[in-house]
Amino acid sequence: MDNPTGLPQFPESYWTASTEIPTFSALDRDLQTEVVVVGGGITGITAAYLLAREGVKVVLIDGGRLLNGTTAHTTAKVTAQHDLIYDELIRSEGEEQAKLFYQSQQEALDFVRATVEQENISCGWENHDAYVYTNTESQVSKLKDEYEAYVKLGIPGAYVDDIPLDVAAIGAVVMNHQAQFHPLEYLKGLLKDFTERGGQVFEETTASDLDHDETPTVFTASGNRIDAKYVIQATHFPYHDSLGFYFARMHAERSYVLGLKAKQPYPGGMYITAEEPKRSIRNARQADGSELIILGGQSHKTGQGICTINHYEELQMYAKNALELDEIAYRWSAQDLITGDKLPYIGRATASHDNIFVATGFRKWGMTNGTAAALLLTDLILDRANRYEELFSPSRGTSGKMLGSLIKDNADVAKHLIGGKLDFGSKRAEELSPDEGSVIRFNGKRAGAYRDEEGKLYLVDTTCTHMGCEVEWNNGERSWDCPCHGSRFSITGEVMEGPAEKPLKRLTP
Ligand SMILES: Cc1cc2nc3c(=O)[nH]c(=O)nc-3n(C[C@H](O)[C@H](O)[C@H](O)COP(=O)(O)OP(=O)(O)OC[C@H]3O[C@@H](n4cnc5c(N)ncnc54)[C@H](O)[C@@H]3O)c2cc1C
Ligand code: FES
């Protein structure tokens, strides 16, 4: 068994458990439209909503159910305080760019706030101050530098010695008037407006290929085509690389979340530690009026988490010791993509693609980044000027920092490409207990084995179909995860997250 005491056995996010999303049928014919939005998370739905409001004919497709990707597994703080970033951005990109970045995120937050009000969306919207705090002497100077950056950039905030939350802290930088919400309730509201304006939605419709001629065509796995003037790839990882080499320019990082039953009234505020391992804290009001504390943290590169259930256990221990909370109602985890310079890629997929757009690399701050992406892409499609176009351009110059990170990430890939092939695991298939997975040796070769709760054995070839690295078992989520570029596969080998497009080869036990 891969499941320790006290944790819900199967992961489920509070957001998906507490809302019902309308269902849509799969596409079963060819279509023509002005814009195809591929991917129904915050980025895709917001872009579809904005374009439809401008009278553009939009088709929105998703390979699975809508709102079942990273957006359903977030912690949903809506803030321009992306951890510690502004001092770093001033140093690497200059004050002007750092200020532009802040403004893009604050505008996205203001847009969501105004939309919630305008569309009258009931989504647990609450305004809170956001804190990055520390209880470690060595982090205090970093927090003070970040506050200096706030002052330079005109960000409303303060440096404080204590925080309202009852955890040990010796200093914090606070950004005023930020927010949190229930992301799926909010996006349900946008979706309603989109469909009422005639927007078409298709679920279980995977985009499998993309023809980028003068007018692009999206081909679906079921054999249909959608011809359009523009395509937005809002698939988290761009499903079609379009020679943008996104797999070599970003890496995927997973984080873990617990939904804990609160014992005390929550003092307000959203919190994240300055130091690793991160601890991210907010509250959420449940339908019955009771309060949930949402605690996140424990990030690691996808496929490199070793025994992933341990990360939930670490959070469980922190909840018990620091927050005195032990009743876990939900647990979930997810990953996000991080670029070399920590800024997202939003815009034309490459300089030679006028009509194919991507939006990715949100660094676990996609509530504002995804919204900023939708606002920017809407402007690009409507041929309107947008002052963030250059800042976020996927074709932007490769700064020294970006190149350094690129070399590091790709050296890491080389290490796993070679090292993974030599690791055959320590178990044999017969030794697996119910609900246990492991790398095994099968017919002399490396294979992935999972025995389900009824004792049925599933075997896959562990060679990742993207570029040949060896996938590793993720016992927290029961999936096969690739340590090179973050692709994930189900126990039957189906692709759960890209860049891989093809399933793992099934082996017959
Ligand atoms: C643990 C965690 C906590 C986070 N907390 C915060 C937070 O507090 N605040 C914040 O701002 N951000 C946070 N983030 C980041 C944020 O959740 C993400 O950046 C954001 O949700 C990404 O949204 P998206 O729409 O780009 O992608 P997704 O929500 O993943 O949507 C992509 C969609 O594309 C579909 N798709 C993929 N491939 C195809 C294909 N080929 N054809 C058709 N459809 C396809 C998928 O099914 C999916 O529905 C967090 C991230 C993590 C991992
Ligand atoms: S995701 Fe690139 S090799 Fe697996």
XYZ file of C-alpha atoms and ligand atoms in Angstrom:
566
model
C 0.000 0.000 0.000
C 1.253 3.463 -0.925
C -1.030 5.336 1.439
C -0.107 6.247 5.009
C -2.562 6.878 7.822
C -4.520 10.102 7.999
C -4.369 11.016 4.299
C -7.412 10.534 2.056
C -6.525 7.480 -0.038
C -7.159 9.028 -3.459
C -6.221 12.622 -4.279
C -9.097 15.025 -4.940
C -8.958 18.804 -4.895
C -11.374 20.808 -2.774
C -12.289 22.838 -5.860
C -13.459 19.859 -7.920
C -15.174 18.257 -4.925
C -17.185 21.391 -4.148
C -18.550 22.366 -7.542
C -20.321 20.950 -10.555
C -19.120 21.961 -13.987
C -21.563 21.648 -16.918
C -20.682 18.904 -19.398
C -20.275 19.259 -23.171
C -20.215 16.668 -25.933
C -17.180 15.660 -28.000
C -16.621 17.125 -31.461
C -17.862 14.699 -34.130
C -17.660 16.835 -37.296
C -15.401 19.328 -39.076
C -15.791 23.004 -38.172
C -14.774 26.453 -39.323
C -14.413 29.354 -36.953
C -12.420 32.522 -36.310
C -10.497 31.382 -33.216
C -9.908 27.910 -31.778
C -8.949 27.932 -28.124
C -7.365 24.618 -27.152
C -7.467 24.000 -23.383
C -10.197 24.752 -20.855
C -8.308 26.051 -17.818
C -8.173 29.645 -16.567
C -6.190 30.791 -19.613
C -8.398 29.190 -22.271
C -11.756 30.013 -20.681
C -10.794 33.632 -19.962
C -9.530 34.089 -23.547
C -12.704 32.503 -24.968
C -14.851 34.749 -22.749
C -13.007 37.939 -23.742
C -13.021 37.187 -27.468
C -16.719 36.263 -27.484
C -17.506 39.568 -25.771
C -15.762 41.302 -28.680
C -18.059 39.480 -31.120
C -15.419 36.957 -32.256
C -16.599 33.461 -33.211
C -14.753 31.055 -30.891
C -14.594 27.279 -30.514
C -13.173 26.026 -27.187
C -12.000 22.414 -26.980
C -10.494 20.325 -24.199
C -8.967 16.862 -24.358
C -10.734 15.831 -21.148
C -13.337 17.593 -19.047
C -13.110 21.379 -18.782
C -11.486 22.692 -15.614
C -9.760 19.486 -14.733
C -6.142 20.501 -15.299
C -3.838 22.603 -13.134
C -6.549 25.225 -12.611
C -8.536 22.624 -10.657
C -5.501 21.852 -8.476
C -4.266 25.306 -7.603
C -4.404 27.147 -4.280
C -6.131 30.049 -6.085
C -4.514 33.095 -4.534
C -5.117 35.977 -6.910
C -2.138 38.192 -6.316
C 0.703 40.130 -7.891
C 2.877 38.998 -4.968
C 4.507 36.059 -6.652
C 6.601 34.900 -3.741
C 9.905 36.854 -3.795
C 10.339 38.157 -7.349
C 10.566 41.943 -7.659
C 14.080 42.466 -6.263
C 15.280 39.629 -8.506
C 13.503 41.055 -11.574
C 14.967 44.514 -11.010
C 18.432 42.934 -10.906
C 17.970 40.668 -13.939
C 15.624 42.639 -16.213
C 15.884 46.220 -14.945
C 13.458 48.447 -13.065
C 11.281 49.300 -16.034
C 10.608 45.651 -16.944
C 10.040 44.709 -13.289
C 7.479 47.494 -13.015
C 5.755 46.392 -16.216
C 5.546 42.855 -14.851
C 3.980 44.082 -11.612
C 1.485 46.201 -13.536
C 0.487 43.275 -15.768
C -0.279 41.130 -12.721
C -2.059 43.862 -10.784
C -4.171 44.674 -13.867
C -5.066 40.988 -14.170
C -6.128 40.959 -10.507
C -8.168 44.144 -11.020
C -9.780 42.576 -14.100
C -10.838 39.450 -12.162
C -12.140 41.590 -9.287
C -14.182 43.761 -11.668
C -15.477 40.745 -13.620
C -16.656 38.971 -10.465
C -18.654 42.081 -9.654
C -19.889 42.838 -13.159
C -21.004 39.233 -13.881
C -22.257 38.847 -10.324
C -20.292 35.627 -9.849
C -20.546 33.947 -6.477
C -17.034 32.496 -6.098
C -15.968 33.131 -2.504
C -14.112 36.276 -3.545
C -12.317 37.798 -0.571
C -9.802 40.628 -0.450
C -6.762 39.884 1.717
C -3.279 41.205 2.263
C -0.600 38.832 0.963
C 2.473 38.043 3.081
C 5.845 36.467 2.324
C 7.174 35.661 5.791
C 10.121 34.010 7.463
C 11.197 32.653 10.784
C 14.817 32.324 9.657
C 17.359 35.057 10.328
C 19.141 34.485 6.988
C 15.962 35.297 5.009
C 15.286 38.645 6.683
C 17.650 40.586 4.417
C 15.974 39.049 1.339
C 12.582 40.211 2.602
C 13.953 43.692 3.244
C 15.417 43.790 -0.287
C 12.022 42.750 -1.641
C 10.372 45.553 0.290
C 12.939 48.014 -1.145
C 11.869 46.764 -4.573
C 8.204 47.430 -3.656
C 9.168 51.016 -2.785
C 11.079 51.494 -6.071
C 8.214 50.070 -8.135
C 5.459 51.863 -6.241
C 3.842 48.653 -4.948
C 1.515 49.293 -1.984
C 2.881 47.293 0.950
C 5.111 47.258 4.009
C 7.833 45.413 5.868
C 6.441 44.055 9.166
C 7.940 42.151 12.112
C 4.932 39.961 12.750
C 1.980 38.470 10.852
C -1.664 37.957 11.857
C -1.430 34.153 11.433
C -0.464 32.247 14.555
C 2.811 30.723 13.270
C 6.370 31.605 14.225
C 7.595 34.564 12.134
C 10.285 37.201 12.627
C 9.613 39.290 9.529
C 7.412 39.615 6.471
C 6.823 41.710 3.393
C 3.145 42.446 2.830
C 1.360 43.442 -0.384
C -1.950 45.125 0.317
C -5.403 44.448 -1.124
C -4.819 41.166 -2.933
C -7.433 38.398 -3.143
C -8.459 34.739 -3.138
C -11.413 32.905 -4.672
C -12.908 29.567 -5.730
C -11.363 29.323 -9.212
C -13.873 26.900 -10.686
C -16.934 28.867 -9.534
C -15.404 31.986 -11.097
C -14.639 30.271 -14.397
C -18.082 28.656 -14.478
C -19.399 32.218 -14.507
C -17.228 33.141 -17.521
C -18.184 29.929 -19.284
C -21.885 30.720 -18.858
C -21.437 34.121 -20.489
C -19.345 32.553 -23.273
C -21.958 29.924 -24.195
C -24.812 32.444 -23.909
C -23.021 34.523 -26.536
C -22.934 31.526 -28.881
C -19.456 30.225 -28.028
C -19.091 26.526 -28.815
C -17.478 24.099 -26.348
C -16.357 20.511 -26.948
C -14.948 18.189 -24.291
C -13.093 14.890 -24.759
C -11.702 16.483 -27.917
C -7.920 16.227 -27.938
C -5.993 18.407 -30.368
C -3.413 16.058 -31.840
C -1.847 18.102 -34.612
C -1.648 21.609 -35.983
C -1.208 22.744 -39.542
C 0.155 26.267 -39.533
C -0.383 27.575 -43.027
C -1.786 31.011 -43.710
C -4.968 29.833 -42.019
C -4.234 27.217 -39.376
C -6.057 23.942 -38.832
C -6.375 22.030 -35.582
C -6.681 18.275 -36.086
C -8.316 16.248 -33.365
C -7.406 12.746 -32.191
C -10.843 11.546 -33.306
C -10.107 12.557 -36.916
C -11.907 15.904 -37.233
C -10.490 19.252 -38.264
C -11.202 22.817 -37.184
C -10.144 25.511 -39.651
C -9.621 28.933 -38.107
C -7.903 32.268 -38.495
C -6.153 31.948 -35.133
C -5.291 29.174 -32.686
C -4.607 29.731 -28.987
C -2.723 26.898 -27.312
C -3.888 27.242 -23.699
C -2.956 23.639 -22.947
C -0.591 24.423 -20.054
C 2.333 22.844 -21.941
C 1.859 23.858 -25.631
C 0.501 20.690 -27.262
C 2.268 21.553 -30.514
C 5.842 22.751 -30.170
C 5.764 24.651 -33.527
C 9.598 24.638 -33.390
C 9.481 26.843 -30.285
C 11.523 24.217 -28.342
C 9.439 24.859 -25.252
C 10.500 21.540 -23.701
C 14.098 22.805 -23.569
C 13.170 26.268 -22.274
C 10.952 25.373 -19.296
C 10.896 22.793 -16.543
C 7.923 21.346 -14.645
C 7.673 21.480 -10.856
C 5.097 19.673 -8.732
C 3.675 20.905 -5.419
C 1.386 19.305 -2.851
C -1.709 20.628 -1.110
C -3.788 19.622 1.923
C -7.309 20.854 2.748
C -7.509 20.819 6.578
C -10.519 21.335 8.815
C -9.969 24.566 10.763
C -10.291 24.596 14.558
C -10.016 28.349 15.165
C -11.478 31.328 13.299
C -9.021 32.364 10.560
C -7.304 35.737 11.175
C -7.293 36.756 7.475
C -4.376 37.096 5.060
C -2.658 34.834 2.526
C 0.794 33.551 3.422
C 3.875 31.964 1.886
C 7.292 31.344 3.434
C 10.407 32.961 1.993
C 12.424 29.789 2.585
C 12.221 26.276 1.217
C 10.407 24.035 1.667
C 7.634 26.502 0.881
C 4.550 26.674 3.068
C 1.610 28.429 1.410
C -1.490 29.102 3.521
C -4.960 30.529 2.905
C -8.482 29.714 4.053
C -11.690 28.843 2.188
C -15.288 28.986 3.381
C -17.164 25.734 2.639
C -20.837 25.512 1.651
C -21.866 24.478 5.191
C -20.151 27.588 6.601
C -17.199 25.687 8.073
C -13.666 26.772 7.310
C -10.931 24.907 5.467
C -7.251 25.761 5.737
C -5.475 25.196 2.445
C -1.814 24.371 2.989
C 0.552 23.913 0.034
C 4.248 23.315 -0.440
C 7.002 20.736 -1.021
C 7.909 21.481 -4.628
C 10.268 19.353 -6.661
C 10.977 18.788 -10.334
C 8.429 16.424 -11.847
C 9.637 12.817 -11.859
C 12.337 13.636 -9.309
C 10.277 13.560 -6.116
C 11.474 10.053 -5.107
C 8.674 8.716 -2.838
C 6.049 11.356 -3.610
C 3.659 10.367 -0.803
C 6.383 11.594 1.594
C 5.672 15.140 0.448
C 2.092 14.853 1.698
C 3.435 13.431 4.954
C 5.793 16.400 5.365
C 2.848 18.785 4.956
C 0.784 16.645 7.342
C 3.523 16.968 9.956
C 3.773 20.734 9.463
C -0.023 21.063 9.795
C 0.080 19.175 13.067
C 3.120 20.881 14.596
C 2.840 24.463 13.359
C -0.919 24.884 12.787
C -2.206 22.282 15.272
C -4.469 20.826 12.577
C -4.815 17.100 12.027
C -8.089 16.485 10.195
C -7.331 16.248 6.496
C -10.393 16.536 4.259
C -8.615 16.769 0.892
C -5.230 16.213 -0.628
C -4.071 16.947 -4.149
C -0.996 17.876 -6.141
C -0.180 19.424 -9.495
C 2.628 20.903 -11.509
C 3.384 24.160 -13.232
C 6.000 25.248 -15.751
C 8.905 27.556 -15.046
C 10.889 29.484 -17.639
C 14.572 30.422 -17.376
C 13.923 34.098 -16.604
C 10.786 33.359 -14.494
C 8.574 35.388 -16.861
C 5.815 33.577 -18.759
C 5.764 32.903 -22.505
C 2.671 34.618 -23.891
C 2.295 35.493 -27.553
C 3.096 34.129 -31.005
C 4.470 30.575 -30.768
C 7.532 31.659 -32.741
C 8.437 34.850 -34.629
C 7.303 33.191 -37.866
C 3.823 32.260 -36.584
C 1.407 35.149 -36.954
C -1.696 33.204 -36.068
C -0.651 30.560 -33.519
C -0.355 31.652 -29.914
C 0.897 30.075 -26.713
C 0.498 30.964 -23.026
C 2.621 28.991 -20.610
C 5.355 29.143 -17.931
C 3.264 30.665 -15.124
C 5.591 29.577 -12.259
C 2.673 28.609 -9.989
C 1.120 32.053 -10.312
C -1.334 31.366 -13.140
C -4.450 32.999 -11.668
C -3.015 36.393 -12.642
C -0.588 35.165 -15.346
C -3.328 33.145 -17.106
C -5.649 36.149 -16.950
C -2.909 38.493 -18.184
C -2.303 36.010 -21.025
C -5.972 36.043 -22.041
C -6.020 39.851 -22.026
C -2.812 40.086 -24.091
C -3.796 37.403 -26.627
C -7.198 39.046 -27.124
C -5.417 42.300 -27.988
C -3.009 40.543 -30.371
C -5.873 38.821 -32.193
C -7.856 42.054 -32.432
C -4.725 43.863 -33.638
C -4.680 46.225 -30.641
C -1.502 47.524 -29.036
C -0.605 45.947 -25.700
C 2.335 47.192 -23.640
C 3.170 43.714 -22.330
C 3.661 42.128 -25.762
C 7.451 42.415 -25.765
C 7.936 41.547 -22.092
C 6.152 38.209 -22.471
C 7.075 37.420 -26.073
C 8.106 33.737 -26.386
C 10.744 34.913 -28.899
C 12.335 37.360 -26.471
C 16.145 37.524 -26.350
C 17.990 34.968 -24.323
C 19.437 36.846 -21.352
C 22.501 35.474 -19.521
C 20.198 34.228 -16.768
C 17.971 32.460 -19.265
C 20.967 30.753 -20.913
C 22.385 29.685 -17.532
C 19.115 28.086 -16.582
C 18.830 26.447 -20.008
C 22.244 24.834 -19.671
C 21.440 23.634 -16.129
C 18.045 22.183 -17.124
C 19.438 20.395 -20.144
C 22.405 18.981 -18.198
C 19.811 17.606 -15.782
C 17.974 16.009 -18.722
C 21.202 14.375 -19.937
C 21.809 12.984 -16.436
C 18.349 11.386 -16.314
C 18.490 10.193 -19.897
C 21.555 8.106 -19.104
C 21.111 7.394 -15.372
C 17.478 6.275 -15.652
C 18.344 3.439 -18.036
C 20.562 1.808 -15.419
C 17.989 1.755 -12.618
C 15.924 -1.472 -12.639
C 14.220 -0.967 -9.272
C 14.469 -3.425 -6.424
C 11.148 -5.281 -6.710
C 9.679 -8.064 -8.793
C 6.093 -7.937 -10.086
C 5.062 -10.819 -7.758
C 6.206 -8.773 -4.760
C 3.850 -5.831 -5.399
C 1.044 -5.421 -2.853
C -2.418 -4.195 -3.929
C -2.302 -0.497 -4.901
C 1.484 -0.486 -5.263
C 3.666 0.481 -8.223
C 7.371 0.145 -8.940
C 10.007 -0.039 -11.624
C 10.801 -3.739 -12.191
C 12.919 -5.886 -14.487
C 10.648 -7.577 -17.034
C 12.052 -9.940 -19.674
C 15.483 -8.437 -18.926
C 14.310 -4.878 -19.594
C 13.218 -1.943 -17.410
C 9.425 -1.819 -17.036
C 6.830 -0.035 -14.914
C 4.410 -2.196 -12.911
C 1.310 -1.273 -10.925
C -0.956 -3.751 -9.136
C -4.444 -2.329 -8.518
C -6.558 -2.906 -5.415
C -8.169 -5.995 -6.989
C -4.748 -7.480 -7.739
C -4.709 -6.769 -11.500
C -1.215 -6.036 -12.838
C -0.553 -3.227 -15.360
C 2.794 -3.134 -17.136
C 4.236 -0.333 -19.272
C 7.512 0.299 -21.045
C 9.127 3.070 -18.960
C 10.773 4.790 -21.936
C 9.110 8.195 -22.277
C 7.627 8.711 -25.739
C 8.785 12.333 -25.812
C 12.574 11.986 -25.986
C 13.388 8.652 -24.431
C 14.090 9.378 -20.736
C 12.905 6.798 -18.188
C 9.695 7.584 -16.291
C 9.495 7.108 -12.509
C 6.632 5.898 -10.294
C 4.641 8.634 -8.518
C 3.008 6.863 -5.576
C 1.163 9.995 -4.401
C -0.907 10.209 -7.609
C -0.423 6.711 -9.096
C 1.154 7.893 -12.326
C 4.386 7.511 -14.293
C 6.273 10.843 -14.357
C 9.178 11.815 -16.579
C 12.141 13.514 -14.849
C 13.290 15.225 -18.059
C 10.500 17.546 -19.254
C 7.646 16.662 -16.917
C 5.362 14.456 -19.061
C 3.037 12.263 -17.005
C 1.318 9.005 -17.906
C -1.493 7.004 -16.289
C -1.093 3.423 -15.026
C -2.250 2.261 -18.466
C 0.298 4.529 -20.163
C -2.095 7.251 -21.428
C -0.661 10.788 -21.609
C -1.855 12.891 -18.642
C 0.449 15.874 -19.234
C 2.757 16.813 -22.114
C 5.080 17.506 -23.856
C 4.737 13.769 -24.709
C 1.957 13.191 -27.224
C 1.984 9.392 -27.492
C 1.138 6.894 -24.730
C 3.716 4.622 -23.114
C 3.880 1.188 -24.717
C 1.719 -1.349 -22.837
C 3.420 -4.650 -22.003
C 1.599 -7.922 -21.492
C 2.234 -9.459 -18.074
C 0.011 23.248 -6.410
C -0.181 24.514 -7.174
C -0.670 25.637 -6.527
C -0.865 26.813 -7.252
N -1.347 27.902 -6.593
C -1.521 29.057 -7.275
C -2.017 30.218 -6.612
O -2.286 30.225 -5.407
N -2.184 31.341 -7.347
C -1.868 31.391 -8.668
O -1.980 32.460 -9.269
N -1.444 30.288 -9.332
C -1.265 29.129 -8.671
N -0.818 28.028 -9.329
C -0.612 28.086 -10.792
C -1.910 27.967 -11.566
O -2.765 27.034 -10.954
C -1.613 27.530 -13.012
O -0.584 28.325 -13.542
C -2.839 27.689 -13.893
O -3.928 27.007 -13.319
C -2.586 27.174 -15.303
O -3.781 27.316 -16.022
P -3.888 26.935 -17.544
O -5.234 27.327 -18.016
O -2.725 27.504 -18.279
O -3.691 25.341 -17.591
P -4.680 24.167 -17.128
O -5.581 24.570 -16.053
O -3.802 22.986 -16.881
O -5.563 23.919 -18.412
C -5.039 23.307 -19.574
C -6.136 22.477 -20.217
O -5.673 22.043 -21.493
C -6.173 20.749 -21.747
N -5.317 20.134 -22.759
C -4.008 19.792 -22.645
N -3.568 19.261 -23.813
C -4.620 19.267 -24.671
C -4.787 18.857 -26.031
N -3.796 18.349 -26.740
N -5.998 19.024 -26.595
C -7.030 19.560 -25.892
N -6.924 19.965 -24.609
C -5.739 19.821 -24.012
C -6.121 20.061 -20.397
O -7.049 18.997 -20.362
C -6.488 21.197 -19.448
O -7.867 21.212 -19.170
C -0.585 26.854 -8.640
C -0.082 25.735 -9.284
C 0.141 24.573 -8.576
C 0.700 23.400 -9.285
S 9.097 14.523 -21.146
Fe 10.797 14.738 -22.438
S 11.730 12.795 -22.365
Fe 10.008 12.578 -21.114
